[in-house]
XYZ file of C-alpha atoms in Angstrom:
348
model
C 1.157 40.574 42.712
C -0.035 43.461 40.525
C -3.757 44.109 40.981
C -5.795 44.206 37.816
C -8.969 46.187 37.115
C -10.947 43.188 35.925
C -14.138 45.121 35.242
C -12.288 47.600 33.048
C -10.364 44.902 31.161
C -13.512 42.813 30.740
C -15.411 45.781 29.363
C -12.597 46.577 26.931
C -12.869 43.092 25.513
C -16.634 42.648 25.608
C -17.742 46.112 24.437
C -16.579 45.455 20.866
C -18.806 42.383 20.526
C -22.340 42.223 19.082
C -25.021 41.628 21.710
C -25.438 37.912 21.064
C -21.694 37.217 21.119
C -21.292 39.194 24.344
C -24.124 37.306 26.010
C -22.664 33.929 25.011
C -19.229 34.849 26.400
C -20.665 36.232 29.636
C -22.758 33.134 30.208
C -20.024 30.690 29.195
C -17.605 32.209 31.740
C -20.055 33.323 34.425
C -18.945 36.944 34.058
C -22.369 38.489 34.479
C -23.403 36.418 37.486
C -20.070 37.077 39.165
C -20.319 40.843 38.663
C -23.903 41.090 39.934
C -23.128 39.166 43.087
C -20.800 41.816 44.502
C -23.136 42.584 47.389
C -23.376 38.971 48.559
C -21.641 35.653 48.012
C -20.121 35.871 44.515
C -21.139 33.226 41.999
C -18.742 31.690 39.564
C -21.195 29.779 37.397
C -20.320 28.849 33.849
C -23.095 27.675 31.549
C -22.828 24.886 28.990
C -23.192 25.289 25.246
C -26.342 23.202 25.430
C -27.977 25.346 28.135
C -27.277 28.555 26.215
C -28.492 26.967 22.986
C -31.794 25.908 24.521
C -32.536 29.422 25.748
C -32.043 30.747 22.192
C -33.552 27.689 20.471
C -30.351 26.985 18.566
C -28.060 23.940 18.581
C -24.945 23.709 20.760
C -22.725 23.763 17.657
C -24.175 27.129 16.663
C -23.374 28.457 20.143
C -19.813 27.174 19.738
C -19.505 29.055 16.448
C -20.727 32.277 18.076
C -18.224 31.829 20.905
C -15.395 31.158 18.454
C -16.209 34.313 16.477
C -16.239 36.338 19.717
C -12.831 34.943 20.726
C -11.386 35.850 17.363
C -12.478 39.475 17.768
C -11.342 39.806 21.373
C -7.875 38.408 20.707
C -7.238 41.245 18.292
C -7.355 43.628 21.248
C -3.746 42.794 22.144
C -3.336 45.490 24.817
C -6.275 44.198 26.866
C -5.122 40.559 26.615
C -1.316 40.690 26.786
C -0.888 42.709 29.971
C -3.001 40.401 32.200
C -1.204 37.440 30.609
C 2.175 38.852 31.690
C 0.892 39.337 35.239
C -0.519 35.792 35.318
C 2.671 34.334 33.861
C 4.859 35.969 36.498
C 2.567 34.751 39.267
C 2.658 31.185 37.945
C 6.452 31.235 37.657
C 6.698 32.264 41.302
C 5.190 28.852 42.077
C 7.209 26.780 39.657
C 5.057 27.482 36.618
C 2.047 25.364 37.635
C -0.809 25.959 40.091
C -4.038 24.190 41.040
C -6.959 26.002 39.391
C -9.151 26.936 42.360
C -6.144 28.230 44.307
C -4.849 30.191 41.326
C -8.212 31.809 40.587
C -8.608 32.845 44.220
C -5.133 34.384 44.181
C -5.657 36.175 40.873
C -9.259 37.341 41.172
C -10.227 37.071 44.818
C -13.818 36.209 45.722
C -15.378 38.653 43.236
C -13.364 38.201 40.056
C -12.446 34.522 39.825
C -14.662 34.262 36.747
C -12.799 37.137 35.079
C -9.421 35.606 35.903
C -10.492 32.313 34.334
C -11.828 34.167 31.291
C -8.538 35.993 30.758
C -6.482 32.817 31.223
C -8.501 31.191 28.453
C -8.738 34.155 26.095
C -4.995 34.848 26.233
C -4.235 31.442 24.723
C -0.794 31.556 26.380
C -1.265 28.989 29.130
C -1.721 25.228 29.316
C -4.663 23.883 31.299
C -4.564 20.415 32.810
C -8.083 18.988 32.950
C -9.392 17.427 36.142
C -8.884 13.658 36.365
C -9.259 10.906 38.949
C -5.777 11.649 40.270
C -5.399 15.403 39.722
C -7.371 18.605 40.163
C -7.665 20.977 37.210
C -4.591 23.202 37.014
C -2.885 25.863 34.920
C 0.723 25.960 33.762
C 2.880 28.483 31.940
C 3.314 25.937 29.145
C 3.383 22.200 28.439
C 6.918 21.852 29.861
C 5.871 23.163 33.266
C 2.746 21.032 33.017
C 4.916 17.938 32.523
C 7.291 19.010 35.320
C 4.421 19.194 37.802
C 3.076 15.776 36.790
C 6.528 14.192 36.968
C 7.142 15.555 40.454
C 3.753 14.310 41.656
C 4.586 10.833 40.308
C 7.951 10.972 42.103
C 6.325 11.966 45.401
C 3.670 9.259 45.008
C 6.332 6.606 44.483
C 8.244 7.775 47.567
C 5.175 7.767 49.810
C 4.092 4.340 48.562
C 7.579 3.020 49.230
C 8.092 4.413 52.747
C 4.461 4.257 53.927
C 5.320 7.269 56.088
C 4.266 10.900 56.236
C 6.756 13.353 54.755
C 7.494 17.024 55.332
C 7.227 19.477 52.407
C 11.021 19.864 52.418
C 11.589 16.098 52.268
C 9.399 15.797 49.199
C 10.836 18.954 47.634
C 14.314 17.428 47.907
C 13.209 14.532 45.688
C 12.949 16.869 42.721
C 15.518 19.450 43.808
C 12.733 22.017 44.167
C 12.136 24.928 46.510
C 9.466 24.283 49.136
C 6.826 26.694 47.680
C 7.230 25.125 44.234
C 6.923 21.583 45.579
C 3.806 22.514 47.557
C 2.277 24.168 44.513
C 2.785 20.996 42.477
C 1.514 18.786 45.301
C -1.621 20.926 45.535
C -2.546 19.694 42.067
C -2.721 16.072 43.191
C -5.873 14.530 44.630
C -3.962 11.492 45.853
C -1.386 13.399 47.924
C -2.788 15.605 50.662
C -1.528 17.588 53.632
C -2.795 16.785 57.119
C -3.553 19.287 59.874
C 0.014 19.043 61.177
C 1.513 20.056 57.817
C 2.753 16.607 56.752
C 2.025 15.024 53.379
C 0.684 11.546 52.809
C -1.751 9.636 50.639
C -5.385 10.664 50.966
C -6.518 7.206 52.099
C -4.070 7.130 55.022
C -5.667 7.589 58.449
C -2.879 10.062 59.297
C -4.200 12.291 56.516
C -7.955 11.645 56.507
C -9.013 9.763 59.652
C -12.289 7.903 59.223
C -14.223 7.263 62.396
C -13.163 6.343 65.906
C -10.805 3.504 64.885
C -8.553 5.828 62.888
C -8.544 8.346 65.726
C -7.407 5.567 68.059
C -4.667 4.620 65.612
C -3.434 8.216 65.379
C -3.456 8.679 69.157
C -1.390 5.533 69.714
C 0.999 6.416 66.919
C 1.516 9.889 68.340
C 2.061 8.562 71.873
C 4.648 6.012 70.623
C 3.806 3.887 73.652
C 1.151 1.300 74.556
C -1.874 2.767 76.331
C -4.722 1.453 78.450
C -8.040 1.593 76.641
C -9.413 4.052 79.237
C -6.517 6.444 78.551
C -7.147 6.126 74.813
C -10.784 7.095 75.383
C -9.710 10.124 77.440
C -7.522 11.278 74.553
C -10.373 11.255 72.029
C -12.879 13.997 72.694
C -16.484 12.852 72.856
C -15.685 9.126 72.740
C -17.167 6.446 75.001
C -14.843 4.062 76.836
C -16.788 0.981 75.734
C -16.845 2.109 72.110
C -13.080 2.646 72.151
C -12.517 -0.742 73.809
C -14.680 -2.497 71.222
C -12.721 -0.930 68.344
C -9.407 -1.907 69.950
C -10.609 -5.505 70.162
C -11.952 -5.668 66.609
C -9.280 -3.828 64.614
C -6.265 -5.956 63.609
C -3.988 -2.915 63.834
C -4.141 -3.081 67.632
C -2.615 -5.775 69.854
C -3.504 -6.441 73.504
C -0.171 -6.670 75.352
C -1.282 -6.503 78.987
C -4.320 -5.956 81.146
C -6.301 -3.479 79.103
C -3.156 -2.148 77.409
C -2.922 -1.961 73.631
C -0.094 -1.331 71.187
C 0.163 -1.010 67.415
C 0.881 -4.196 65.509
C 3.220 -2.217 63.234
C 5.536 -1.721 66.222
C 6.411 -5.414 65.985
C 3.915 -6.877 68.446
C 2.543 -10.358 67.725
C -1.177 -11.088 67.902
C -2.566 -13.773 70.200
C -2.172 -14.983 73.766
C 1.074 -15.747 75.602
C 1.215 -19.267 74.133
C 1.054 -17.790 70.619
C 3.834 -15.334 71.429
C 6.134 -18.083 72.734
C 5.337 -20.252 69.741
C 6.167 -17.384 67.386
C 9.474 -16.688 69.170
C 10.601 -20.329 68.992
C 9.572 -20.522 65.341
C 11.399 -17.355 64.329
C 14.571 -18.328 66.218
C 14.564 -21.795 64.621
C 16.445 -23.188 67.599
C 15.676 -24.255 71.167
C 15.777 -21.518 73.798
C 16.424 -21.482 77.519
C 13.812 -20.327 80.010
C 15.634 -17.007 80.555
C 15.910 -16.366 76.821
C 12.180 -16.966 76.352
C 11.287 -14.770 79.326
C 13.392 -11.899 77.974
C 11.832 -12.076 74.535
C 8.252 -12.487 75.757
C 8.605 -9.502 78.087
C 9.378 -7.354 75.046
C 6.017 -8.425 73.604
C 3.773 -8.529 76.665
C 3.441 -6.639 79.944
C 2.707 -9.672 82.130
C 4.112 -11.556 85.129
C 6.902 -14.117 84.690
C 4.738 -16.845 86.229
C 2.262 -16.454 83.369
C 5.041 -17.227 80.887
C 6.299 -20.213 82.891
C 2.806 -21.598 83.235
C 2.370 -21.528 79.461
C 5.781 -23.135 78.914
C 4.746 -26.062 81.117
C 1.922 -26.944 78.708
C 3.305 -30.120 77.105
C 0.675 -29.994 74.396
C 2.513 -27.029 72.865
C 6.072 -27.066 74.230
C 8.663 -29.695 75.102
C 11.852 -29.400 77.134
C 15.042 -31.341 76.440
C 17.555 -32.615 78.987
C 19.544 -29.369 78.692
C 16.511 -27.404 79.899
C 15.893 -25.828 76.498
C 12.412 -25.463 75.058
C 11.108 -26.561 71.663
C 7.774 -26.305 69.977
C 6.003 -29.622 70.496
C 4.897 -29.557 66.861
C 8.526 -29.955 65.849
C 8.611 -33.527 67.157
C 10.047 -35.434 70.106
C 12.444 -33.649 72.463
C 15.922 -33.450 70.903
C 19.031 -35.138 72.248
C 21.278 -33.136 74.527
C 24.729 -32.036 73.349
C 26.310 -34.865 75.462
C 23.990 -37.439 73.953
C 24.765 -36.204 70.436
C 28.523 -36.483 71.109
C 28.154 -40.012 72.550
C 26.111 -41.094 69.551
């Protein structure tokens, strides 16, 4: 990007103004504070109409009138305004015509001249600014069409993420709108709801994969990354600074985790059923909606729990919960008396 001499351009625009108008503009855009902070951390501090009015003992409307008069004069200096606008416009178009404000100002003005970049964006009158909202950060666009394009793409990406409930790569989201990756990422940077995690994947800001909150989310992420059940002690080892007992307590309390063996936990979203072995068998028989043989039940339970076969058989023998017909098939006791065998049905 072409580097601009912001001090020179600013002086060209401000030098033609009366003292009071110049002061109002400098304070409204933080130009003076930014320039004086060159030796240390630069300040980009804009003052309100009310604050400026109080210091001069005039109303905020009068300050607005002074600012408006200053703008009118500065805009007549076409050479000082148009050239920066062309540079800014080209930079915006390189990113699809829309860019989140803080990122754009850093790119245009660096740490020292962000205030000047903002001032020139406003004074040019050639760009559309999207105000900050609950869902979006403040951003700048080449015009209202690019502004709408960015918002539409964000809505598209939001819908996709809400539908899949999965993290997405920049390229996957870019493909939704037929955009190049840098353009898609520029648009996504405007959104507060869609954020990138440390691994470069996009998701919703309230997802633990994007913004983990506390030890329980760290456990969730570790299990999800491992793709396999883990013993609670191994989970604790994988989370720096965590205590084994604290990790175990969170695994017990959080409904996202299911105990599937001695100290081993898996994610419920992997298809594991909560509860003890009896509950697992009961769920299997209910979902199959038919009686099952001992071998069928063993096979299905072993996919849910890492336990010994005898534990399954012992639970099956509990007549309070399960009944066996004359064909050796098992039913849920809640479904009534043991059914007739095939032979008995045929004879009847």
